[in-house]
Amino acid sequence: MTGAPPPAGDDPAAQARERILAVIRAIPRGQVMGYGQVAARAGLPGRARLTARVLGQNEDPDLPWHRVLHSDGRIAMPEGSRGWREQTQRLRAEGVAVERGRVKHMPRSADDLDAALWGPG
């Protein structure tokens, strides 16, 4: 298996998955988004759990999954677990400040991320 998903075609679930994965792939190095922010950016407002499910089923080793967090900046995995440590390490390697399993400067919405990246207006 290559890790590449099958084409979405006319399947709405596959289309939603592809839109979520596209948003995650577009998160710049050193930036983070919440599960709900990813869903909203993918055109699926209110579907934070779908984002989490898509990430949980991911087999693409190149997907920057570590850039997706709870809306309050917390890492979603159990503290001290292997995944928690890996996510913390990956974020810190990108210059993201992580303190006690939480990113200090979490953008409040997708618009905040745009403003942080591109400036006001």
Short mmCIF file of C-alpha atoms in Angstrom, two decimals:
data_model
loop_
_atom_site.label_atom_id
_atom_site.label_comp_id
_atom_site.label_asym_id
_atom_site.label_seq_id
_atom_site.Cartn_x
_atom_site.Cartn_y
_atom_site.Cartn_z
CA MET A 1 0.00 0.00 0.00
CA THR A 2 1.35 3.41 -0.95
CA GLY A 3 -0.51 5.38 1.69
CA ALA A 4 -2.24 7.38 -1.04
CA PRO A 5 -6.04 7.35 -0.71
CA PRO A 6 -8.24 6.14 -3.54
CA PRO A 7 -9.75 8.88 -5.75
CA ALA A 8 -12.72 10.61 -4.09
CA GLY A 9 -14.96 10.50 -7.17
CA ASP A 10 -18.60 11.09 -6.30
CA ASP A 11 -18.37 9.68 -2.76
CA PRO A 12 -19.22 12.55 -0.33
CA ALA A 13 -17.33 10.93 2.55
CA ALA A 14 -14.21 10.52 0.43
CA GLN A 15 -14.54 14.11 -0.80
CA ALA A 16 -14.79 15.37 2.79
CA ARG A 17 -11.73 13.33 3.74
CA GLU A 18 -9.73 14.74 0.83
CA ARG A 19 -10.72 18.31 1.71
CA ILE A 20 -9.65 17.79 5.34
CA LEU A 21 -6.33 16.27 4.28
CA ALA A 22 -5.72 19.15 1.84
CA VAL A 23 -6.20 21.69 4.64
CA ILE A 24 -3.82 19.80 6.92
CA ARG A 25 -1.18 19.59 4.18
CA ALA A 26 -1.48 23.37 3.71
CA ILE A 27 -0.72 24.24 7.36
CA PRO A 28 2.69 25.94 7.17
CA ARG A 29 5.66 24.69 9.14
CA GLY A 30 5.67 26.27 12.59
CA GLN A 31 1.90 26.95 12.55
CA VAL A 32 -0.95 24.99 14.10
CA MET A 33 -4.72 24.69 13.74
CA GLY A 34 -7.47 23.16 15.86
CA TYR A 35 -9.53 20.20 14.67
CA GLY A 36 -12.57 22.46 14.25
CA GLN A 37 -10.55 25.06 12.38
CA VAL A 38 -9.39 22.42 9.92
CA ALA A 39 -12.98 21.25 9.41
CA ALA A 40 -14.24 24.80 8.90
CA ARG A 41 -11.46 25.60 6.42
CA ALA A 42 -12.40 22.39 4.56
CA GLY A 43 -15.98 23.64 4.26
CA LEU A 44 -17.24 21.34 7.00
CA PRO A 45 -18.00 23.62 9.97
CA GLY A 46 -18.81 21.80 13.18
CA ARG A 47 -17.07 18.61 12.09
CA ALA A 48 -14.03 18.65 14.41
CA ARG A 49 -14.56 14.98 15.26
CA LEU A 50 -14.50 14.10 11.58
CA THR A 51 -11.10 15.78 11.35
CA ALA A 52 -9.91 13.69 14.29
CA ARG A 53 -11.25 10.51 12.70
CA VAL A 54 -9.56 11.29 9.37
CA LEU A 55 -6.26 11.86 11.18
CA GLY A 56 -6.71 8.63 13.14
CA GLN A 57 -7.09 6.69 9.89
CA ASN A 58 -4.19 8.40 8.15
CA GLU A 59 -1.49 6.21 6.62
CA ASP A 60 0.48 8.98 4.86
CA PRO A 61 3.79 9.38 6.73
CA ASP A 62 4.32 12.81 5.13
CA LEU A 63 1.07 14.33 6.44
CA PRO A 64 1.89 17.04 9.03
CA TRP A 65 -0.61 15.58 11.54
CA HIS A 66 1.32 17.08 14.44
CA ARG A 67 0.13 20.59 13.50
CA VAL A 68 -3.49 19.80 14.47
CA LEU A 69 -4.48 20.30 18.11
CA HIS A 70 -7.47 20.82 20.38
CA SER A 71 -8.99 24.30 20.03
CA ASP A 72 -7.33 25.40 23.29
CA GLY A 73 -3.89 24.36 22.02
CA ARG A 74 -3.67 21.05 23.89
CA ILE A 75 -2.18 17.96 22.32
CA ALA A 76 -4.99 15.44 21.96
CA MET A 77 -3.03 12.33 22.93
CA PRO A 78 -2.63 11.13 26.52
CA GLU A 79 0.13 13.05 28.26
CA GLY A 80 3.38 11.16 28.32
CA SER A 81 2.32 8.67 25.63
CA ARG A 82 4.61 7.92 22.70
CA GLY A 83 2.37 9.93 20.36
CA TRP A 84 2.24 12.87 22.79
CA ARG A 85 6.03 12.93 23.02
CA GLU A 86 6.41 12.66 19.23
CA GLN A 87 3.93 15.48 18.58
CA THR A 88 5.61 17.70 21.15
CA GLN A 89 9.03 16.99 19.65
CA ARG A 90 7.86 17.66 16.07
CA LEU A 91 6.20 20.95 17.04
CA ARG A 92 9.24 22.16 18.97
CA ALA A 93 11.51 21.22 16.04
CA GLU A 94 9.40 23.63 13.95
CA GLY A 95 9.81 26.41 16.50
CA VAL A 96 6.36 26.07 18.10
CA ALA A 97 6.38 26.86 21.83
CA VAL A 98 4.87 23.88 23.70
CA GLU A 99 4.54 24.06 27.46
CA ARG A 100 3.06 21.17 29.46
CA GLY A 101 1.43 19.73 26.36
CA ARG A 102 -0.13 22.97 25.18
CA VAL A 103 0.82 25.39 22.42
CA LYS A 104 1.07 28.85 23.91
CA HIS A 105 -0.14 30.92 20.95
CA MET A 106 -3.01 29.06 19.36
CA PRO A 107 -4.86 31.00 16.64
CA ARG A 108 -8.53 31.40 17.62
CA SER A 109 -9.91 30.83 14.15
CA ALA A 110 -8.87 30.14 10.59
CA ASP A 111 -9.08 33.90 9.98
CA ASP A 112 -6.54 34.45 12.77
CA LEU A 113 -4.18 32.03 11.04
CA ASP A 114 -4.57 33.98 7.80
CA ALA A 115 -3.86 37.23 9.65
CA ALA A 116 -0.80 35.70 11.31
CA LEU A 117 0.52 34.51 7.96
CA TRP A 118 -0.45 37.34 5.65
CA GLY A 119 -1.08 40.34 7.90
CA PRO A 120 -4.26 42.35 8.33
CA GLY A 121 -6.67 42.98 5.48
#
